[in-house]
PDB file of C-alpha atoms in Angstrom:
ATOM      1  CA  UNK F  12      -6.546  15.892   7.205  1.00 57.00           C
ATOM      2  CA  UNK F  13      -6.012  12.146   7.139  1.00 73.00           C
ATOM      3  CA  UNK F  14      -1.895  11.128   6.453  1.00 76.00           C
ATOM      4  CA  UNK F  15      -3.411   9.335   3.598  1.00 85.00           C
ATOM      5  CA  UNK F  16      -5.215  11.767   2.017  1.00 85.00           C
ATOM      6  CA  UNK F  17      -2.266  14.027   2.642  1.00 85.00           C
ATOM      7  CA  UNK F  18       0.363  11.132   1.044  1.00 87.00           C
ATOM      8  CA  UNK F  19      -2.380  10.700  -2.079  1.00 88.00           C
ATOM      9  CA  UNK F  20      -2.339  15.119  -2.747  1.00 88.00           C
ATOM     10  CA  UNK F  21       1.296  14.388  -2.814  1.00 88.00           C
ATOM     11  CA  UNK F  22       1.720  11.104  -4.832  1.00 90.00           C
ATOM     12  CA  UNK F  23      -0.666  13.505  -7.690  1.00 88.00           C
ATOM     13  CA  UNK F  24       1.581  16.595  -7.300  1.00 88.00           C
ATOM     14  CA  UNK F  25       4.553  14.304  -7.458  1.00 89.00           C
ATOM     15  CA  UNK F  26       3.514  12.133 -10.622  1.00 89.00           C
ATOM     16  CA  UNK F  27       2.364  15.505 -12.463  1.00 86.00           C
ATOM     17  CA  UNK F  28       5.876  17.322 -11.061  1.00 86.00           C
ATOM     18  CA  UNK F  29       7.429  14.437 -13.341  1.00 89.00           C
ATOM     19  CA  UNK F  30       5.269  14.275 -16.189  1.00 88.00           C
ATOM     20  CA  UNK F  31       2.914  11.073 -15.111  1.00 89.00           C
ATOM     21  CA  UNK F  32      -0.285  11.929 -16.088  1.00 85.00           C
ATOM     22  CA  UNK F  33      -1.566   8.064 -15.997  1.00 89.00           C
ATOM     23  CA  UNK F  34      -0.169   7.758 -12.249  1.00 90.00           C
ATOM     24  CA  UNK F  35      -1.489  11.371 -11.037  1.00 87.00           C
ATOM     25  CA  UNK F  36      -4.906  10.574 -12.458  1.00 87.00           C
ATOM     26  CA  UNK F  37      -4.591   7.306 -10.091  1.00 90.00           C
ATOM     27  CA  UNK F  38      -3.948   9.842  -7.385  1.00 89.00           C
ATOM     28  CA  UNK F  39      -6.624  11.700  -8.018  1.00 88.00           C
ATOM     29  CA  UNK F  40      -8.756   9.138  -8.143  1.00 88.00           C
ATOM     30  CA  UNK F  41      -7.578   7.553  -4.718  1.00 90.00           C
ATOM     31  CA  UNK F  42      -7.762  11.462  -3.338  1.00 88.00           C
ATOM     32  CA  UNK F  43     -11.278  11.965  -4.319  1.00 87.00           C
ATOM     33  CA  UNK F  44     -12.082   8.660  -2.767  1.00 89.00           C
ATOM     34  CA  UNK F  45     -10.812   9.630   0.263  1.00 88.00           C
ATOM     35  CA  UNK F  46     -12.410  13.091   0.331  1.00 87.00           C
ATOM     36  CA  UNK F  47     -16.337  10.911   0.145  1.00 87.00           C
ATOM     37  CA  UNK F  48     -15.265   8.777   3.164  1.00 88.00           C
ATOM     38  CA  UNK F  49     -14.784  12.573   5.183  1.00 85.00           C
ATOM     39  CA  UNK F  50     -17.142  13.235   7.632  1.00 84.00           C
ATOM     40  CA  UNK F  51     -15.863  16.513   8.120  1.00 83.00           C
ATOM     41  CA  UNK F  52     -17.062  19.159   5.547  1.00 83.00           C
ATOM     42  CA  UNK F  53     -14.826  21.637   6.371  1.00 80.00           C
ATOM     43  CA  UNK F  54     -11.843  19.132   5.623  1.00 82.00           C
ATOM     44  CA  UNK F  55     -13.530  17.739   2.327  1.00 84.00           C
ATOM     45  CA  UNK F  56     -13.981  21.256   1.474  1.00 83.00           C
ATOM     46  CA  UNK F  57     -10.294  21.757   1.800  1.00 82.00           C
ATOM     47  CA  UNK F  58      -9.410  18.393   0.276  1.00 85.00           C
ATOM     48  CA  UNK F  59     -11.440  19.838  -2.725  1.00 84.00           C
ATOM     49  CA  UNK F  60      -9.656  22.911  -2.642  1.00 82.00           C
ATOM     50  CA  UNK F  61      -5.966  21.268  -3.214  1.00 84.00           C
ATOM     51  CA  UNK F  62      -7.656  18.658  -5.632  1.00 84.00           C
ATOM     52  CA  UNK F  63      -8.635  21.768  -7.703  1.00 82.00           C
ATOM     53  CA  UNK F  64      -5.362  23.460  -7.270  1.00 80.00           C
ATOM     54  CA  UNK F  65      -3.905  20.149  -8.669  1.00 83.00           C
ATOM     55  CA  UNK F  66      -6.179  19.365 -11.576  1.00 81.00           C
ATOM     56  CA  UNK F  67      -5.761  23.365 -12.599  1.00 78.00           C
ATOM     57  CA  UNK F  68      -1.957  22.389 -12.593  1.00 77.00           C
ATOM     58  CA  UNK F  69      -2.432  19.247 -15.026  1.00 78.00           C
ATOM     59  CA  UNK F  70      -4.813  20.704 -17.414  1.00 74.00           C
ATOM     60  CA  UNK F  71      -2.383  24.161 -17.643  1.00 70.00           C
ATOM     61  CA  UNK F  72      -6.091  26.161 -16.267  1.00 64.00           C
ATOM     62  CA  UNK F  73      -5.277  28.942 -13.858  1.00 58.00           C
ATOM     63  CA  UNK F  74      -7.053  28.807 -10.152  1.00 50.00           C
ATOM     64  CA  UNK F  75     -10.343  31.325  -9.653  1.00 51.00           C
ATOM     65  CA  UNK F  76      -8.362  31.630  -6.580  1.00 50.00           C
ATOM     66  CA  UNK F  77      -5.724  34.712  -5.982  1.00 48.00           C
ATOM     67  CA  UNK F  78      -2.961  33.628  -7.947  1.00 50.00           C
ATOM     68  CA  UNK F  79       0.135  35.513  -9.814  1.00 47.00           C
ATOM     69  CA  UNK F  80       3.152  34.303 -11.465  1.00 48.00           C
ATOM     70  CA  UNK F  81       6.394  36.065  -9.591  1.00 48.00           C
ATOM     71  CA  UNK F  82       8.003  37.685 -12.370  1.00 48.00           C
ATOM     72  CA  UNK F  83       5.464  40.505 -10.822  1.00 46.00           C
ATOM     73  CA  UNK F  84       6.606  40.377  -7.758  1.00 44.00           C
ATOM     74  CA  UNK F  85       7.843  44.054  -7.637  1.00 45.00           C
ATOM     75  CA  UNK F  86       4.672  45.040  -8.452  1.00 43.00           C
ATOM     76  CA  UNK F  87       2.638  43.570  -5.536  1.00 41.00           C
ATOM     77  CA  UNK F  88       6.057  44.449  -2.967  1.00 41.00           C
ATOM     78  CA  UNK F  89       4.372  46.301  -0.151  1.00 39.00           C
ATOM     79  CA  UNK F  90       4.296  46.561   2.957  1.00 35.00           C
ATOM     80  CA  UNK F  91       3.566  43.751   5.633  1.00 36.00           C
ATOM     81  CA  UNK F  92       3.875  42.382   8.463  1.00 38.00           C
ATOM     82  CA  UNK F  93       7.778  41.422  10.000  1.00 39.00           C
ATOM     83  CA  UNK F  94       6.113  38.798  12.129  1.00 39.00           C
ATOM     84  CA  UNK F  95       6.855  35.998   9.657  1.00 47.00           C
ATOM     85  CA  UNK F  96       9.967  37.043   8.199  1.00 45.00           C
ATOM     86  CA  UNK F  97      11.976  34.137  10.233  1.00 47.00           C
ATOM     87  CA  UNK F  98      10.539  31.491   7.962  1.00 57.00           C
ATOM     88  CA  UNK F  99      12.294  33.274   5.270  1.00 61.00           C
ATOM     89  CA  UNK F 100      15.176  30.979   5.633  1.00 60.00           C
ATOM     90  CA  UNK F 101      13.378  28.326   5.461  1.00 64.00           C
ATOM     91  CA  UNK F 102      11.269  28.373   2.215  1.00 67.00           C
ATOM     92  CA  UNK F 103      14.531  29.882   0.798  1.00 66.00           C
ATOM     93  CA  UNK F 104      16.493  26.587   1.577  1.00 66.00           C
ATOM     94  CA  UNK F 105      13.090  24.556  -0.633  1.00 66.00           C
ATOM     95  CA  UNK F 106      12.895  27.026  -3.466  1.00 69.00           C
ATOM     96  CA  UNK F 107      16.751  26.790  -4.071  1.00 70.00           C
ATOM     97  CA  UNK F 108      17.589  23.923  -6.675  1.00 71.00           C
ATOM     98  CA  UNK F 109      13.408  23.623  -7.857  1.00 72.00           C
ATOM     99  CA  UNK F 110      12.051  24.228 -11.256  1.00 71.00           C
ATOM    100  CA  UNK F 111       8.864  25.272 -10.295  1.00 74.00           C
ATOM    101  CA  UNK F 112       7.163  25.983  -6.850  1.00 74.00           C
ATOM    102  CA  UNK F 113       3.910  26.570  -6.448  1.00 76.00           C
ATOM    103  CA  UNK F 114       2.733  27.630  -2.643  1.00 74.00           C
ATOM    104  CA  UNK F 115      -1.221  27.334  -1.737  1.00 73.00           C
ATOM    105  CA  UNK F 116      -1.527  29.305   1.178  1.00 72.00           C
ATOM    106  CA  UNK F 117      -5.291  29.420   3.327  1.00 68.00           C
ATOM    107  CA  UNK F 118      -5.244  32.960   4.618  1.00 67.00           C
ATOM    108  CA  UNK F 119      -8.463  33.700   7.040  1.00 64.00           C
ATOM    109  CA  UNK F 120      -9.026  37.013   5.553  1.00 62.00           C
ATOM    110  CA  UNK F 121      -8.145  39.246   2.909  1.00 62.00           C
ATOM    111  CA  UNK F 122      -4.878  40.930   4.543  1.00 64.00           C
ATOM    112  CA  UNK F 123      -3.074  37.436   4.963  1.00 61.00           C
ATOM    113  CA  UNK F 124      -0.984  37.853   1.476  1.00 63.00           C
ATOM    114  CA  UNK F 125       0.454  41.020   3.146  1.00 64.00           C
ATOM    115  CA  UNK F 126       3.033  38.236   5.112  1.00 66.00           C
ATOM    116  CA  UNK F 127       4.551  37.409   1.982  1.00 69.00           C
ATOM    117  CA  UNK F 128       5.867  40.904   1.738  1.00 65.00           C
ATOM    118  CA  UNK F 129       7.876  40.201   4.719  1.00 62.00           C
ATOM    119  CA  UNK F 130       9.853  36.441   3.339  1.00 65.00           C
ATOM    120  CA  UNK F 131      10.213  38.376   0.363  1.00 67.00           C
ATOM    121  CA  UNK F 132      12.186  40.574   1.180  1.00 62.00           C
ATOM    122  CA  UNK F 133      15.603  38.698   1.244  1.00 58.00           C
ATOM    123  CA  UNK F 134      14.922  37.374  -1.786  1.00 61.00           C
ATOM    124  CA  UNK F 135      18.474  38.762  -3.467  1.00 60.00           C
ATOM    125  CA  UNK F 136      20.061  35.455  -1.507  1.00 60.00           C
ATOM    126  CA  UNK F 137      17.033  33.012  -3.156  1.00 60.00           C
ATOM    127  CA  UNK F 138      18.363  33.286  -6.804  1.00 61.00           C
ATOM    128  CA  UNK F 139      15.933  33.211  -9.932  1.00 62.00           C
ATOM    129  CA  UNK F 140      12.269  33.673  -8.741  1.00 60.00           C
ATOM    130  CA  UNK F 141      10.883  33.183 -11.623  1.00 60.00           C
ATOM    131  CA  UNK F 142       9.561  29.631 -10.698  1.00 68.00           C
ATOM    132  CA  UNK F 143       7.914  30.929  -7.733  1.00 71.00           C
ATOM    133  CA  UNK F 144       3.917  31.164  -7.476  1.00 75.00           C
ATOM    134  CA  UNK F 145       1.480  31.800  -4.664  1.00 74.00           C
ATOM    135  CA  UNK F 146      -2.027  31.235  -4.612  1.00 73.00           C
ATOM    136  CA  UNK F 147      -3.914  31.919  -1.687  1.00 70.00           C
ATOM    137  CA  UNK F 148      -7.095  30.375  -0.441  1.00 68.00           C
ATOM    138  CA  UNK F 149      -9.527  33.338   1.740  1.00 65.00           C
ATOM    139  CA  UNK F 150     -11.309  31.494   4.272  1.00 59.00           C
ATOM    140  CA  UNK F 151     -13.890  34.379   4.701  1.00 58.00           C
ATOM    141  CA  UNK F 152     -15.982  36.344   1.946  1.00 54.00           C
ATOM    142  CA  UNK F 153     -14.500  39.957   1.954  1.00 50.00           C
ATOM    143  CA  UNK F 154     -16.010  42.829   0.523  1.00 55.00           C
ATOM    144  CA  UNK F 155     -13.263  45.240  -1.027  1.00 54.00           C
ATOM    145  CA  UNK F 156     -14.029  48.695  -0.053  1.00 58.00           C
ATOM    146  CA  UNK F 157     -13.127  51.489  -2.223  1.00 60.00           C
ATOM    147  CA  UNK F 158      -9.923  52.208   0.266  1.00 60.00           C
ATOM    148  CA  UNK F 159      -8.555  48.537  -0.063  1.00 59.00           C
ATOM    149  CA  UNK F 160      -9.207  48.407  -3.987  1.00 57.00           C
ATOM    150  CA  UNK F 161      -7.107  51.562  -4.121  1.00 60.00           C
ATOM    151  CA  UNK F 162      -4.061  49.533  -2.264  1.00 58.00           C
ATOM    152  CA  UNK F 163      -4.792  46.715  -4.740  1.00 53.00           C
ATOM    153  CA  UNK F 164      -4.077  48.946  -7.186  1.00 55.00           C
ATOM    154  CA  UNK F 165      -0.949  50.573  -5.750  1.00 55.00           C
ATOM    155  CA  UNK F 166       0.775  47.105  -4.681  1.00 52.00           C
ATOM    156  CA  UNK F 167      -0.525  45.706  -8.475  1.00 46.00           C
ATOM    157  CA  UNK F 168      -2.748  43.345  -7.297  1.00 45.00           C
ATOM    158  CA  UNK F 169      -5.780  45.043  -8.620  1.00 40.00           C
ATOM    159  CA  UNK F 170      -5.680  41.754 -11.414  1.00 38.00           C
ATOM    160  CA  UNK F 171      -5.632  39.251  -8.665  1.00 39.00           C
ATOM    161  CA  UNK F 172      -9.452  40.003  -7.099  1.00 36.00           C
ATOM    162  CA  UNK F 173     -11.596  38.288 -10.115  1.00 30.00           C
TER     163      UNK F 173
END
C-alpha cells in the first residue's frame, strides 16, 4: 500500500479517535480517491477493507467481519500457538495509557486468531482490557466442519462466524 494511502487510513482513524467527523469524512474522501487510482485489486480490495473497518467505527455499525469486544476474552482463551508470544511486549507497551484499541488483523485462514491466545496470555501486566478489540480479516473462504464448529463453541466463538 501507497505511504499516502496509508497516512490518509490514519489521518480518518485519527480525526474519528478525536471526535472530527468533518475532517475524517475529508479522509475518507482523499482514501477512497486513492483506492480508484490502484492498479492493484488485491490492494484496493484491502484499502476497502480498512475503509469499511473505519466507516463501521464512525457510524457505531459492527464489521460482518470476526469481531468481539474483550470483556469476553475468557471465553474465546484457548489454546494457540507460542510462536508469537514475543510481540506480547510490544502491543502491551501501545495498549497501556489508550482508551480504546481496535486491532484489524488479515489472517490467511481460519486458525490465524488462535495467535492471539498466545499475547494474551500475560495480559495480568496490560491492566484494564476492556478497551481492547480484534477483528480479523480471513483471506481464504473456509468451510467450518462440524469438528471446528464444536471448538468454536468450546473457546466461545461460536457468535463470531456470521
Amino acid at each position: 500500500m501507497r505511504v499516502d494511502v496509508v497516512d490518509a487510513l490514519k489521518k480518518c482513524a485519527e480525526a474519528l479517535q478525536h471526535g472530527n467527523p468533518r475532517l475524517a469524512n475529508t479522509e475518507m474522501g482523499r482514501v477512497i480517491h486513492l483506492a480508484e487510482e490502484e492498479t492493484s485489486a488485491a490492494t484496493r480490495r484491502l484499502i476497502g477493507y480498512f475503509a469499511q473497518a473505519l466507516a463501521c467505527r464512525a457510524y457505531g455499525l459492527h464489521s460482518k467481519y470476526f469481531s468481539f469486544p474483550s470483556p469476553d476474552w475468557k471465553k474465546w482463551m484457548c489454546d494457540g500457538y507460542n510462536l508469537f508470544s514475543t510481540v506480547g511486549r510490544s502491543i502491551s507497551d501501545v495498549i497501556k495509557g489508550k482508551c480504546k484499541v481496535h486491532v484489524i488483523e488479515l489472517v490467511k485462514h481460519m486458525d490465524g486468531y488462535k495467535q492471539w491466545a498466545s499475547i494474551l496470555r500475560g495480559v495480568d501486566d496490560w491492566g484494564d482490557l476492556t478497551h481492547l478489540r480484534l477483528s480479523f480479516l480471513v483471506q481464504e473462504k473456509v468451510e467450518i466442519s462440524k469438528q471446528s464448529e464444536e471448538e468454536l463453541i468450546r473457546c466461545g466463538m461460536a457468535s463470531l462466524w456470521l
